[in-house]
């Protein structure tokens, strides 16, 4: 059974940082691209970042470039999202997802709240 479990969310002040983690199980993690997607209150899902299976290529939405860094540790079956210089508009539920010809599995999400 494929499982994706996010952690690391919380409340942080504007300008602060958080590191999200997503622990994967039930599949060969190193064979799949992985993605972070977020959903702000009252809005639709928004793609955040993706990373290729071998970690060699990473991609970011324009509003996250320079602030967020995606990475993965295939030995630990974990993908990370380092978020710096957080803004109130980054407040959202952050989901980890597996990508294979589209997103086929999602985690349950971790909440990030950016507020003073």
Coordinates of N, CA and C in Angstrom, one line a residue:
X1 N 0.8 -1.2 0.0 CA 0.0 0.0 0.0 C 0.9 1.3 0.0
X2 N 0.6 2.1 -1.0 CA 1.4 3.4 -1.0 C 1.0 4.3 0.1
X3 N 1.9 4.8 0.8 CA 1.7 5.8 1.9 C 2.6 6.9 1.7
X4 N 2.1 8.1 1.9 CA 2.9 9.4 1.9 C 2.5 10.1 3.2
X5 N 3.4 10.4 4.1 CA 3.1 11.0 5.3 C 3.9 12.3 5.5
X6 N 3.2 13.4 5.5 CA 3.9 14.7 5.6 C 4.1 15.1 7.1
X7 N 5.1 15.9 7.3 CA 5.3 16.4 8.7 C 6.1 17.7 8.6
X8 N 6.2 18.4 9.7 CA 7.0 19.6 9.7 C 6.2 20.9 9.6
X9 N 4.9 20.9 9.4 CA 4.2 22.1 9.3 C 4.0 22.7 10.7
X10 N 3.5 23.9 10.7 CA 3.3 24.6 12.0 C 3.0 26.1 11.7
X11 N 3.1 26.9 12.8 CA 2.9 28.3 12.7 C 4.3 29.0 12.8
X12 N 4.5 29.9 11.9 CA 5.7 30.7 11.8 C 5.4 32.1 11.5
X13 N 6.3 33.0 11.9 CA 6.1 34.4 11.6 C 6.6 34.7 10.2
X14 N 6.1 35.8 9.6 CA 6.6 36.2 8.3 C 8.2 36.3 8.3
X15 N 8.8 35.8 7.3 CA 10.2 35.9 7.2 C 10.9 34.6 7.8
X16 N 10.1 33.8 8.4 CA 10.6 32.6 9.1 C 10.8 31.5 8.1
X17 N 11.2 30.3 8.6 CA 11.5 29.1 7.8 C 10.9 27.9 8.4
X18 N 10.6 27.0 7.6 CA 10.1 25.6 8.0 C 10.7 24.6 7.0
X19 N 10.8 23.4 7.5 CA 11.3 22.3 6.6 C 10.2 21.2 6.7
X20 N 9.6 21.0 5.6 CA 8.6 19.9 5.5 C 9.3 18.6 5.1
X21 N 8.8 17.5 5.6 CA 9.3 16.2 5.2 C 8.1 15.3 4.8
X22 N 8.3 14.4 3.9 CA 7.3 13.5 3.4 C 8.0 12.1 3.4
X23 N 7.5 11.2 4.3 CA 8.0 9.9 4.3 C 7.2 9.0 3.5
X24 N 7.8 8.3 2.5 CA 7.1 7.4 1.6 C 7.3 5.9 1.9
X25 N 6.3 5.1 1.6 CA 6.4 3.7 1.8 C 5.5 3.0 0.9
X26 N 5.7 1.7 0.6 CA 4.8 0.9 -0.2 C 5.1 0.9 -1.7
X27 N 6.2 1.5 -2.0 CA 6.6 1.5 -3.4 C 8.1 1.8 -3.5
X28 N 8.7 1.6 -4.7 CA 10.1 1.9 -4.9 C 10.3 3.4 -5.1
X29 N 10.6 4.1 -4.0 CA 10.6 5.5 -3.9 C 11.6 6.1 -5.0
X30 N 12.8 5.5 -5.1 CA 13.8 6.0 -6.0 C 13.4 6.0 -7.5
X31 N 12.3 5.3 -7.8 CA 11.9 5.2 -9.2 C 10.9 6.3 -9.6
X32 N 10.4 7.1 -8.7 CA 9.4 8.0 -8.9 C 9.8 9.5 -8.7
X33 N 9.3 10.4 -9.6 CA 9.3 11.8 -9.4 C 8.4 12.1 -8.2
X34 N 8.7 13.2 -7.5 CA 7.8 13.6 -6.4 C 7.5 15.0 -6.5
X35 N 6.4 15.4 -5.9 CA 5.9 16.8 -6.1 C 5.3 17.3 -4.8
X36 N 5.4 18.6 -4.6 CA 4.7 19.2 -3.5 C 3.6 20.1 -4.1
X37 N 2.4 20.1 -3.5 CA 1.3 20.9 -4.0 C 0.7 21.5 -2.7
X38 N 0.2 22.7 -2.8 CA -0.4 23.3 -1.6 C -1.8 23.8 -2.0
X39 N -2.6 24.0 -0.9 CA -4.0 24.5 -1.1 C -4.2 25.5 0.0
X40 N -4.4 26.7 -0.3 CA -4.7 27.8 0.6 C -6.2 27.7 0.9
X41 N -6.5 28.3 2.1 CA -8.0 28.3 2.5 C -8.8 29.0 1.4
X42 N -9.8 28.3 1.0 CA -10.8 28.9 0.0 C -10.3 28.9 -1.4
X43 N -9.1 28.3 -1.7 CA -8.5 28.3 -3.0 C -8.3 26.9 -3.5
X44 N -8.0 26.8 -4.8 CA -7.7 25.5 -5.4 C -6.3 25.1 -5.2
X45 N -6.0 23.8 -5.5 CA -4.6 23.4 -5.4 C -3.6 24.2 -6.3
X46 N -2.4 24.3 -5.8 CA -1.4 25.1 -6.5 C -0.1 24.2 -6.5
X47 N 0.4 24.0 -7.6 CA 1.7 23.3 -7.7 C 2.8 24.1 -7.1
X48 N 3.7 23.5 -6.3 CA 4.8 24.2 -5.6 C 6.1 23.9 -6.2
X49 N 6.4 22.5 -6.3 CA 7.7 22.1 -6.7 C 7.7 20.7 -7.0
X50 N 8.7 20.3 -7.9 CA 8.8 18.8 -8.2 C 10.3 18.5 -8.3
X51 N 10.6 17.2 -8.1 CA 12.0 16.7 -8.2 C 12.0 15.4 -8.9
X52 N 12.9 15.2 -9.8 CA 13.0 13.9 -10.5 C 13.4 12.8 -9.6
X53 N 13.2 11.6 -10.1 CA 13.4 10.4 -9.3 C 14.9 10.3 -8.7
X54 N 15.8 10.7 -9.5 CA 17.2 10.6 -9.0 C 17.7 11.9 -8.3
X55 N 16.8 12.9 -8.2 CA 17.1 14.1 -7.5 C 17.9 15.1 -8.4
X56 N 18.2 14.7 -9.6 CA 19.0 15.5 -10.5 C 18.4 16.8 -11.0
X57 N 17.1 16.8 -11.1 CA 16.5 18.0 -11.6 C 15.3 18.4 -10.7
X58 N 15.2 19.7 -10.5 CA 14.2 20.3 -9.6 C 13.5 21.4 -10.3
X59 N 12.2 21.6 -10.0 CA 11.4 22.6 -10.6 C 10.6 23.3 -9.6
X60 N 10.3 24.6 -9.8 CA 9.6 25.4 -8.9 C 8.6 26.3 -9.5
X61 N 7.5 26.6 -8.9 CA 6.6 27.6 -9.3 C 7.3 29.0 -9.1
X62 N 7.0 29.9 -10.0 CA 7.7 31.2 -10.0 C 7.7 31.9 -8.6
X63 N 6.6 31.8 -7.9 CA 6.5 32.5 -6.6 C 7.3 31.9 -5.5
X64 N 7.8 30.7 -5.8 CA 8.6 30.0 -4.8 C 10.1 30.0 -5.1
X65 N 10.4 30.3 -6.3 CA 11.9 30.3 -6.7 C 12.7 31.2 -5.8
X66 N 13.8 30.7 -5.4 CA 14.7 31.5 -4.5 C 14.3 31.4 -3.1
X67 N 13.1 30.9 -2.7 CA 12.7 30.8 -1.3 C 12.6 29.4 -0.9
X68 N 12.1 28.5 -1.8 CA 11.9 27.1 -1.4 C 12.9 26.2 -2.1
X69 N 13.3 25.2 -1.4 CA 14.2 24.2 -2.0 C 13.7 22.8 -1.8
X70 N 13.5 22.0 -2.8 CA 13.1 20.7 -2.7 C 14.3 19.8 -2.8
X71 N 14.2 18.7 -2.1 CA 15.3 17.7 -2.1 C 14.8 16.4 -1.7
X72 N 15.6 15.4 -1.9 CA 15.1 14.0 -1.5 C 16.3 13.2 -1.0
X73 N 16.0 12.2 -0.2 CA 17.0 11.2 0.3 C 16.4 9.9 -0.1
X74 N 16.9 9.3 -1.2 CA 16.3 8.0 -1.6 C 16.7 6.9 -0.7
X75 N 17.7 7.0 0.1 CA 18.0 6.0 1.1 C 17.1 6.0 2.3
X76 N 16.4 7.2 2.5 CA 15.5 7.3 3.6 C 14.0 7.4 3.1
X77 N 13.9 7.2 1.8 CA 12.5 7.3 1.2 C 11.8 8.5 1.6
X78 N 12.5 9.7 1.6 CA 11.9 10.9 2.1 C 12.2 12.0 1.1
X79 N 11.2 12.9 0.9 CA 11.3 14.1 0.2 C 11.1 15.3 1.1
X80 N 11.8 16.4 0.9 CA 11.8 17.5 1.8 C 11.4 18.8 1.0
X81 N 10.9 19.7 1.7 CA 10.7 21.1 1.2 C 11.2 22.1 2.2
X82 N 12.3 22.7 1.9 CA 12.8 23.8 2.8 C 12.2 25.1 2.3
X83 N 11.5 25.7 3.3 CA 10.8 27.0 2.9 C 11.4 28.1 3.8
X84 N 12.0 29.1 3.1 CA 12.5 30.2 3.7 C 11.8 31.5 3.3
X85 N 12.0 32.6 4.1 CA 11.4 33.9 3.8 C 9.9 33.7 3.6
X86 N 9.3 33.0 4.5 CA 7.9 32.7 4.4 C 7.0 34.0 4.5
X87 N 5.9 34.0 3.7 CA 5.0 35.1 3.6 C 3.6 34.7 4.1
X88 N 2.8 35.6 4.5 CA 1.4 35.2 4.9 C 0.7 34.4 3.8
X89 N 1.0 34.8 2.5 CA 0.3 34.1 1.4 C 0.8 32.7 1.2
X90 N 1.8 32.3 1.9 CA 2.3 30.9 1.9 C 1.4 30.0 2.8
X91 N 0.5 30.6 3.6 CA -0.3 29.8 4.4 C -1.2 28.8 3.6
X92 N -1.1 27.6 3.9 CA -1.8 26.5 3.1 C -1.6 25.2 3.8
X93 N -2.3 24.2 3.3 CA -2.1 22.8 3.5 C -1.2 22.3 2.4
X94 N -0.1 21.8 2.9 CA 1.0 21.3 1.9 C 0.9 19.8 1.8
X95 N 0.8 19.4 0.5 CA 0.7 18.0 0.2 C 1.9 17.5 -0.5
X96 N 2.3 16.3 -0.2 CA 3.3 15.5 -0.9 C 2.6 14.6 -1.9
X97 N 3.1 14.4 -3.1 CA 2.4 13.6 -4.0 C 3.4 12.8 -4.9
X98 N 3.0 11.6 -5.3 CA 3.8 10.9 -6.2 C 3.4 11.2 -7.6
X99 N 4.4 11.3 -8.5 CA 4.1 11.7 -9.9 C 4.5 10.6 -10.8
X100 N 3.4 10.1 -11.6 CA 3.7 9.1 -12.6 C 2.7 9.3 -13.7
X101 N 3.1 10.0 -14.8 CA 2.1 10.4 -15.8 C 1.0 11.2 -15.2
X102 N 1.3 12.0 -14.2 CA 0.3 12.7 -13.4 C 0.4 12.3 -12.0
X103 N -0.2 13.1 -11.1 CA -0.2 12.7 -9.7 C -1.1 11.5 -9.4
X104 N -0.6 10.4 -8.9 CA -1.4 9.3 -8.6 C -1.7 9.0 -7.2
X105 N -0.8 9.5 -6.3 CA -1.0 9.3 -4.8 C -0.7 10.6 -4.1
X106 N -1.5 10.9 -3.1 CA -1.3 12.1 -2.3 C -1.2 11.7 -0.8
X107 N -0.5 12.5 -0.1 CA -0.5 12.4 1.4 C -1.7 13.1 1.9
X108 N -1.8 13.2 3.2 CA -3.0 13.9 3.9 C -2.7 15.3 4.2
X109 N -1.4 15.7 4.0 CA -1.1 17.1 4.1 C -0.6 17.6 5.5
X110 N 0.2 18.7 5.5 CA 0.6 19.3 6.7 C 0.4 20.8 6.6
X111 N -0.2 21.4 7.7 CA -0.6 22.7 7.6 C 0.5 23.7 8.0
X112 N 0.7 24.7 7.1 CA 1.7 25.8 7.4 C 0.9 27.1 7.5
X113 N 1.1 27.7 8.6 CA 0.4 29.0 8.9 C 1.5 30.1 9.1
X114 N 1.5 31.1 8.3 CA 2.4 32.2 8.4 C 1.7 33.4 8.9
X115 N 2.0 33.8 10.1 CA 1.2 34.9 10.7 C 2.0 35.5 11.8
X116 N 1.8 36.9 12.0 CA 2.5 37.5 13.1 C 1.6 37.6 14.3

